[in-house]
Amino acid sequence: LRSCSPGRARRTNASRRAYLVGRFSDIYAQERLDAETLLRTYISDMEMVQRIIFIAAVESFHAAKMAYRQFKVRVRETLSLGHSGPESLEDTVLDYIVRHEDLYDVQASVNEVIRSMNINPKISFPPEIDFIVISTLIRELCRVAFSMQTLIPPLDIAFATDGELFSETRYHRSFDSDFTAALVAYHVWPALMENDVVIVKGEAVTKR
């Protein structure tokens, strides 16, 4: 194990949080649109393209959170053998993870996301193409989602389901929405949450 600086995670929490919230918004503005453009060369149905990207975001957070939990267990087991303080074991574990996020196997998470997307009944893809074409988007989302787990408190995306009541506090309506419709037809981008409070709105399409 490389040496770690006790208390680093807590000291840098605010600056890391600000960076990650900004990065999440940047991915929405840049990598998401790049993926959309790429998918449109294979799929003419814009709704399907947007569904694919949204599910990629949801699955990326799920895979990264799973990877973080497993990574944390391994680090705790290793550090507990020689831990003596002054910081708590939990703080020491968190400091280690923050310093060594480069040890996160992001490619394993990307592979897991693509596997999950391949069996998702809500989305389909031409058989000659693979979801790997949007692996850049998936990789960036996994990195951000993993790092967000090291924050106190961690950040996560809002649970979303087709047909739910549209929430002004959680989502912007897409420009092609029916603005009088009360229900979400499908989601374009997830909302970012901290302790059940929305800190970045997502995007949804409402239709009658």
PDB file of C-alpha atoms in Angstrom:
ATOM      1  CA  LEU A   1       0.000   0.000   0.000  1.00  0.00           C
ATOM      2  CA  ARG A   2       1.123   3.489  -0.797  1.00  0.00           C
ATOM      3  CA  SER A   3       1.243   5.944   2.105  1.00  0.00           C
ATOM      4  CA  CYS A   4      -1.806   8.112   2.703  1.00  0.00           C
ATOM      5  CA  SER A   5      -2.368  11.510   4.284  1.00  0.00           C
ATOM      6  CA  PRO A   6      -4.923  11.287   7.116  1.00  0.00           C
ATOM      7  CA  GLY A   7      -7.884  13.660   6.869  1.00  0.00           C
ATOM      8  CA  ARG A   8      -7.349  14.437   3.197  1.00  0.00           C
ATOM      9  CA  ALA A   9     -10.834  13.315   2.160  1.00  0.00           C
ATOM     10  CA  ARG A  10     -12.608  15.592   4.637  1.00  0.00           C
ATOM     11  CA  ARG A  11     -10.291  18.544   3.978  1.00  0.00           C
ATOM     12  CA  THR A  12     -10.847  18.392   0.230  1.00  0.00           C
ATOM     13  CA  ASN A  13     -14.552  17.437   0.336  1.00  0.00           C
ATOM     14  CA  ALA A  14     -15.977  20.851  -0.673  1.00  0.00           C
ATOM     15  CA  SER A  15     -13.584  21.395  -3.580  1.00  0.00           C
ATOM     16  CA  ARG A  16     -14.015  17.828  -4.847  1.00  0.00           C
ATOM     17  CA  ARG A  17     -17.796  18.161  -4.603  1.00  0.00           C
ATOM     18  CA  ALA A  18     -17.765  21.419  -6.606  1.00  0.00           C
ATOM     19  CA  TYR A  19     -15.566  19.839  -9.279  1.00  0.00           C
ATOM     20  CA  LEU A  20     -17.704  16.696  -9.588  1.00  0.00           C
ATOM     21  CA  VAL A  21     -21.006  18.591  -9.768  1.00  0.00           C
ATOM     22  CA  GLY A  22     -19.488  20.739 -12.521  1.00  0.00           C
ATOM     23  CA  ARG A  23     -18.143  17.663 -14.318  1.00  0.00           C
ATOM     24  CA  PHE A  24     -21.583  16.019 -14.229  1.00  0.00           C
ATOM     25  CA  SER A  25     -23.043  19.113 -15.918  1.00  0.00           C
ATOM     26  CA  ASP A  26     -20.196  19.151 -18.459  1.00  0.00           C
ATOM     27  CA  ILE A  27     -20.915  15.522 -19.417  1.00  0.00           C
ATOM     28  CA  TYR A  28     -24.555  16.471 -20.009  1.00  0.00           C
ATOM     29  CA  ALA A  29     -23.475  19.366 -22.244  1.00  0.00           C
ATOM     30  CA  GLN A  30     -20.663  17.642 -24.134  1.00  0.00           C
ATOM     31  CA  GLU A  31     -20.247  13.837 -23.966  1.00  0.00           C
ATOM     32  CA  ARG A  32     -24.017  13.269 -23.949  1.00  0.00           C
ATOM     33  CA  LEU A  33     -24.437  15.293 -27.162  1.00  0.00           C
ATOM     34  CA  ASP A  34     -21.450  13.554 -28.765  1.00  0.00           C
ATOM     35  CA  ALA A  35     -23.040  10.187 -27.946  1.00  0.00           C
ATOM     36  CA  GLU A  36     -26.382  11.393 -29.303  1.00  0.00           C
ATOM     37  CA  THR A  37     -24.764  12.443 -32.594  1.00  0.00           C
ATOM     38  CA  LEU A  38     -22.980   9.093 -32.838  1.00  0.00           C
ATOM     39  CA  LEU A  39     -26.122   7.067 -32.137  1.00  0.00           C
ATOM     40  CA  ARG A  40     -28.139   9.040 -34.694  1.00  0.00           C
ATOM     41  CA  THR A  41     -25.916   7.604 -37.441  1.00  0.00           C
ATOM     42  CA  TYR A  42     -27.301   4.144 -36.561  1.00  0.00           C
ATOM     43  CA  ILE A  43     -30.763   4.895 -35.160  1.00  0.00           C
ATOM     44  CA  SER A  44     -33.288   7.303 -36.698  1.00  0.00           C
ATOM     45  CA  ASP A  45     -35.682   7.223 -33.731  1.00  0.00           C
ATOM     46  CA  MET A  46     -34.657  10.118 -31.469  1.00  0.00           C
ATOM     47  CA  GLU A  47     -36.663   8.763 -28.533  1.00  0.00           C
ATOM     48  CA  MET A  48     -34.731   5.487 -28.655  1.00  0.00           C
ATOM     49  CA  VAL A  49     -31.429   7.394 -28.835  1.00  0.00           C
ATOM     50  CA  GLN A  50     -32.330   9.420 -25.739  1.00  0.00           C
ATOM     51  CA  ARG A  51     -33.559   6.335 -23.876  1.00  0.00           C
ATOM     52  CA  ILE A  52     -30.250   4.572 -24.612  1.00  0.00           C
ATOM     53  CA  ILE A  53     -28.233   7.492 -23.235  1.00  0.00           C
ATOM     54  CA  PHE A  54     -30.378   7.797 -20.118  1.00  0.00           C
ATOM     55  CA  ILE A  55     -30.114   4.074 -19.372  1.00  0.00           C
ATOM     56  CA  ALA A  56     -26.346   4.279 -19.959  1.00  0.00           C
ATOM     57  CA  ALA A  57     -26.203   6.995 -17.267  1.00  0.00           C
ATOM     58  CA  VAL A  58     -28.309   4.987 -14.803  1.00  0.00           C
ATOM     59  CA  GLU A  59     -26.316   1.795 -15.372  1.00  0.00           C
ATOM     60  CA  SER A  60     -23.011   3.679 -15.087  1.00  0.00           C
ATOM     61  CA  PHE A  61     -23.941   4.962 -11.636  1.00  0.00           C
ATOM     62  CA  HIS A  62     -25.089   1.490 -10.596  1.00  0.00           C
ATOM     63  CA  ALA A  63     -21.880  -0.192 -11.802  1.00  0.00           C
ATOM     64  CA  ALA A  64     -19.615   2.478 -10.267  1.00  0.00           C
ATOM     65  CA  LYS A  65     -21.367   2.297  -6.888  1.00  0.00           C
ATOM     66  CA  MET A  66     -21.001  -1.495  -6.855  1.00  0.00           C
ATOM     67  CA  ALA A  67     -17.315  -1.196  -7.762  1.00  0.00           C
ATOM     68  CA  TYR A  68     -16.794   1.414  -5.037  1.00  0.00           C
ATOM     69  CA  ARG A  69     -18.352  -0.809  -2.373  1.00  0.00           C
ATOM     70  CA  GLN A  70     -16.130  -3.735  -3.382  1.00  0.00           C
ATOM     71  CA  PHE A  71     -13.037  -1.519  -3.552  1.00  0.00           C
ATOM     72  CA  LYS A  72     -13.784  -0.079  -0.109  1.00  0.00           C
ATOM     73  CA  VAL A  73     -14.146  -3.554   1.434  1.00  0.00           C
ATOM     74  CA  ARG A  74     -10.733  -4.599   0.059  1.00  0.00           C
ATOM     75  CA  VAL A  75      -9.045  -1.400   1.286  1.00  0.00           C
ATOM     76  CA  ARG A  76     -10.650  -1.703   4.742  1.00  0.00           C
ATOM     77  CA  GLU A  77      -9.517  -5.326   5.088  1.00  0.00           C
ATOM     78  CA  THR A  78      -5.943  -4.387   4.170  1.00  0.00           C
ATOM     79  CA  LEU A  79      -5.662  -1.214   6.268  1.00  0.00           C
ATOM     80  CA  SER A  80      -7.336  -2.725   9.350  1.00  0.00           C
ATOM     81  CA  LEU A  81      -4.347  -5.050   9.788  1.00  0.00           C
ATOM     82  CA  GLY A  82      -2.020  -2.202  10.730  1.00  0.00           C
ATOM     83  CA  HIS A  83      -4.391   0.600  11.707  1.00  0.00           C
ATOM     84  CA  SER A  84      -3.645   2.401  14.971  1.00  0.00           C
ATOM     85  CA  GLY A  85      -5.072   5.927  14.502  1.00  0.00           C
ATOM     86  CA  PRO A  86      -5.215   8.812  15.259  1.00  0.00           C
ATOM     87  CA  GLU A  87      -7.955   8.917  12.589  1.00  0.00           C
ATOM     88  CA  SER A  88     -10.775   6.390  12.583  1.00  0.00           C
ATOM     89  CA  LEU A  89     -10.373   3.386  10.301  1.00  0.00           C
ATOM     90  CA  GLU A  90     -13.248   4.699   8.144  1.00  0.00           C
ATOM     91  CA  ASP A  91     -11.496   8.053   7.626  1.00  0.00           C
ATOM     92  CA  THR A  92      -8.219   6.317   6.841  1.00  0.00           C
ATOM     93  CA  VAL A  93      -9.966   4.079   4.281  1.00  0.00           C
ATOM     94  CA  LEU A  94     -11.652   7.080   2.653  1.00  0.00           C
ATOM     95  CA  ASP A  95      -8.376   9.012   2.509  1.00  0.00           C
ATOM     96  CA  TYR A  96      -6.688   6.063   0.819  1.00  0.00           C
ATOM     97  CA  ILE A  97      -9.442   5.747  -1.801  1.00  0.00           C
ATOM     98  CA  VAL A  98      -9.403   9.506  -2.563  1.00  0.00           C
ATOM     99  CA  ARG A  99      -5.619   9.419  -3.046  1.00  0.00           C
ATOM    100  CA  HIS A 100      -5.686   6.274  -5.181  1.00  0.00           C
ATOM    101  CA  GLU A 101      -8.786   6.552  -7.344  1.00  0.00           C
ATOM    102  CA  ASP A 102      -6.526   5.621 -10.261  1.00  0.00           C
ATOM    103  CA  LEU A 103      -6.712   2.037  -8.929  1.00  0.00           C
ATOM    104  CA  TYR A 104     -10.429   1.917  -9.823  1.00  0.00           C
ATOM    105  CA  ASP A 105     -10.863  -0.523 -12.727  1.00  0.00           C
ATOM    106  CA  VAL A 106     -13.146   1.702 -14.781  1.00  0.00           C
ATOM    107  CA  GLN A 107     -13.002  -0.621 -17.809  1.00  0.00           C
ATOM    108  CA  ALA A 108     -14.585  -3.422 -15.758  1.00  0.00           C
ATOM    109  CA  SER A 109     -17.467  -1.064 -14.944  1.00  0.00           C
ATOM    110  CA  VAL A 110     -17.823  -0.038 -18.609  1.00  0.00           C
ATOM    111  CA  ASN A 111     -18.042  -3.728 -19.569  1.00  0.00           C
ATOM    112  CA  GLU A 112     -20.660  -4.291 -16.857  1.00  0.00           C
ATOM    113  CA  VAL A 113     -22.744  -1.350 -18.107  1.00  0.00           C
ATOM    114  CA  ILE A 114     -22.665  -2.618 -21.686  1.00  0.00           C
ATOM    115  CA  ARG A 115     -23.678  -6.110 -20.528  1.00  0.00           C
ATOM    116  CA  SER A 116     -26.643  -4.660 -18.617  1.00  0.00           C
ATOM    117  CA  MET A 117     -27.695  -2.520 -21.576  1.00  0.00           C
ATOM    118  CA  ASN A 118     -27.593  -5.510 -23.926  1.00  0.00           C
ATOM    119  CA  ILE A 119     -30.323  -7.243 -21.902  1.00  0.00           C
ATOM    120  CA  ASN A 120     -32.436  -4.159 -21.122  1.00  0.00           C
ATOM    121  CA  PRO A 121     -35.912  -4.665 -22.677  1.00  0.00           C
ATOM    122  CA  LYS A 122     -36.562  -0.908 -23.024  1.00  0.00           C
ATOM    123  CA  ILE A 123     -33.813  -0.288 -25.556  1.00  0.00           C
ATOM    124  CA  SER A 124     -32.730  -1.922 -28.775  1.00  0.00           C
ATOM    125  CA  PHE A 125     -29.817  -1.512 -31.133  1.00  0.00           C
ATOM    126  CA  PRO A 126     -29.108  -2.680 -34.688  1.00  0.00           C
ATOM    127  CA  PRO A 127     -27.549  -6.163 -34.313  1.00  0.00           C
ATOM    128  CA  GLU A 128     -24.422  -5.235 -36.271  1.00  0.00           C
ATOM    129  CA  ILE A 129     -23.572  -2.428 -33.797  1.00  0.00           C
ATOM    130  CA  ASP A 130     -22.588  -2.622 -30.136  1.00  0.00           C
ATOM    131  CA  PHE A 131     -23.231  -0.208 -27.272  1.00  0.00           C
ATOM    132  CA  ILE A 132     -19.446   0.055 -27.054  1.00  0.00           C
ATOM    133  CA  VAL A 133     -19.756   2.945 -29.544  1.00  0.00           C
ATOM    134  CA  ILE A 134     -20.785   5.164 -26.605  1.00  0.00           C
ATOM    135  CA  SER A 135     -18.109   3.810 -24.254  1.00  0.00           C
ATOM    136  CA  THR A 136     -16.536   7.286 -23.912  1.00  0.00           C
ATOM    137  CA  LEU A 137     -19.745   8.590 -22.336  1.00  0.00           C
ATOM    138  CA  ILE A 138     -20.073   5.491 -20.141  1.00  0.00           C
ATOM    139  CA  ARG A 139     -16.447   5.706 -18.984  1.00  0.00           C
ATOM    140  CA  GLU A 140     -16.746   9.374 -17.982  1.00  0.00           C
ATOM    141  CA  LEU A 141     -19.998   8.717 -16.113  1.00  0.00           C
ATOM    142  CA  CYS A 142     -18.457   5.768 -14.255  1.00  0.00           C
ATOM    143  CA  ARG A 143     -15.445   7.864 -13.212  1.00  0.00           C
ATOM    144  CA  VAL A 144     -17.639  10.690 -11.903  1.00  0.00           C
ATOM    145  CA  ALA A 145     -20.076   8.329 -10.179  1.00  0.00           C
ATOM    146  CA  PHE A 146     -17.204   6.471  -8.460  1.00  0.00           C
ATOM    147  CA  SER A 147     -15.638   9.728  -7.243  1.00  0.00           C
ATOM    148  CA  MET A 148     -19.019  10.955  -5.995  1.00  0.00           C
ATOM    149  CA  GLN A 149     -19.113   7.996  -3.591  1.00  0.00           C
ATOM    150  CA  THR A 150     -16.045   9.391  -1.799  1.00  0.00           C
ATOM    151  CA  LEU A 151     -17.900  12.603  -0.859  1.00  0.00           C
ATOM    152  CA  ILE A 152     -19.476  13.218   2.547  1.00  0.00           C
ATOM    153  CA  PRO A 153     -22.381  12.787   1.942  1.00  0.00           C
ATOM    154  CA  PRO A 154     -22.083  10.886  -1.357  1.00  0.00           C
ATOM    155  CA  LEU A 155     -23.970  12.088  -4.438  1.00  0.00           C
ATOM    156  CA  ASP A 156     -26.320   9.905  -6.475  1.00  0.00           C
ATOM    157  CA  ILE A 157     -28.872  10.174  -9.253  1.00  0.00           C
ATOM    158  CA  ALA A 158     -32.605  10.283  -8.624  1.00  0.00           C
ATOM    159  CA  PHE A 159     -34.681   7.145  -9.048  1.00  0.00           C
ATOM    160  CA  ALA A 160     -36.780   7.537 -12.204  1.00  0.00           C
ATOM    161  CA  THR A 161     -39.526   5.566 -13.891  1.00  0.00           C
ATOM    162  CA  ASP A 162     -41.563   6.065 -17.066  1.00  0.00           C
ATOM    163  CA  GLY A 163     -45.041   7.360 -16.359  1.00  0.00           C
ATOM    164  CA  GLU A 164     -44.128   9.069 -13.084  1.00  0.00           C
ATOM    165  CA  LEU A 165     -45.613  12.445 -12.212  1.00  0.00           C
ATOM    166  CA  PHE A 166     -43.446  15.201 -13.687  1.00  0.00           C
ATOM    167  CA  SER A 167     -41.528  17.093 -10.981  1.00  0.00           C
ATOM    168  CA  GLU A 168     -40.532  20.720 -11.632  1.00  0.00           C
ATOM    169  CA  THR A 169     -37.954  20.456  -8.858  1.00  0.00           C
ATOM    170  CA  ARG A 170     -36.213  17.437 -10.411  1.00  0.00           C
ATOM    171  CA  TYR A 171     -36.433  17.973 -14.167  1.00  0.00           C
ATOM    172  CA  HIS A 172     -36.496  20.448 -16.994  1.00  0.00           C
ATOM    173  CA  ARG A 173     -38.948  19.564 -19.752  1.00  0.00           C
ATOM    174  CA  SER A 174     -37.389  18.836 -23.143  1.00  0.00           C
ATOM    175  CA  PHE A 175     -38.273  21.389 -25.806  1.00  0.00           C
ATOM    176  CA  ASP A 176     -40.422  18.830 -27.683  1.00  0.00           C
ATOM    177  CA  SER A 177     -42.524  18.039 -24.580  1.00  0.00           C
ATOM    178  CA  ASP A 178     -46.241  18.629 -24.239  1.00  0.00           C
ATOM    179  CA  PHE A 179     -46.045  21.327 -21.561  1.00  0.00           C
ATOM    180  CA  THR A 180     -49.589  20.601 -20.375  1.00  0.00           C
ATOM    181  CA  ALA A 181     -48.896  16.898 -19.782  1.00  0.00           C
ATOM    182  CA  ALA A 182     -48.546  15.827 -16.164  1.00  0.00           C
ATOM    183  CA  LEU A 183     -46.677  12.541 -16.696  1.00  0.00           C
ATOM    184  CA  VAL A 184     -43.127  11.727 -17.822  1.00  0.00           C
ATOM    185  CA  ALA A 185     -43.099   9.749 -21.080  1.00  0.00           C
ATOM    186  CA  TYR A 186     -39.362   9.057 -20.758  1.00  0.00           C
ATOM    187  CA  HIS A 187     -36.212  10.593 -19.271  1.00  0.00           C
ATOM    188  CA  VAL A 188     -33.339  12.220 -21.143  1.00  0.00           C
ATOM    189  CA  TRP A 189     -30.906  12.823 -18.256  1.00  0.00           C
ATOM    190  CA  PRO A 190     -30.991  11.976 -14.544  1.00  0.00           C
ATOM    191  CA  ALA A 191     -31.254  14.510 -11.730  1.00  0.00           C
ATOM    192  CA  LEU A 192     -28.307  14.659  -9.330  1.00  0.00           C
ATOM    193  CA  MET A 193     -29.171  14.296  -5.641  1.00  0.00           C
ATOM    194  CA  GLU A 194     -27.542  14.903  -2.271  1.00  0.00           C
ATOM    195  CA  ASN A 195     -29.437  13.461   0.706  1.00  0.00           C
ATOM    196  CA  ASP A 196     -32.668  13.409  -1.341  1.00  0.00           C
ATOM    197  CA  VAL A 197     -32.251  17.075  -2.336  1.00  0.00           C
ATOM    198  CA  VAL A 198     -31.881  17.932  -6.039  1.00  0.00           C
ATOM    199  CA  ILE A 199     -28.632  19.784  -6.733  1.00  0.00           C
ATOM    200  CA  VAL A 200     -28.669  19.486 -10.556  1.00  0.00           C
ATOM    201  CA  LYS A 201     -31.934  19.084 -12.454  1.00  0.00           C
ATOM    202  CA  GLY A 202     -32.293  16.326 -15.010  1.00  0.00           C
ATOM    203  CA  GLU A 203     -34.301  16.421 -18.240  1.00  0.00           C
ATOM    204  CA  ALA A 204     -37.518  14.614 -19.120  1.00  0.00           C
ATOM    205  CA  VAL A 205     -40.065  14.456 -21.926  1.00  0.00           C
ATOM    206  CA  THR A 206     -43.732  14.838 -21.045  1.00  0.00           C
ATOM    207  CA  LYS A 207     -46.467  13.705 -23.415  1.00  0.00           C
ATOM    208  CA  ARG A 208     -50.156  12.959 -23.218  1.00  0.00           C
TER     209      ARG A 208
END
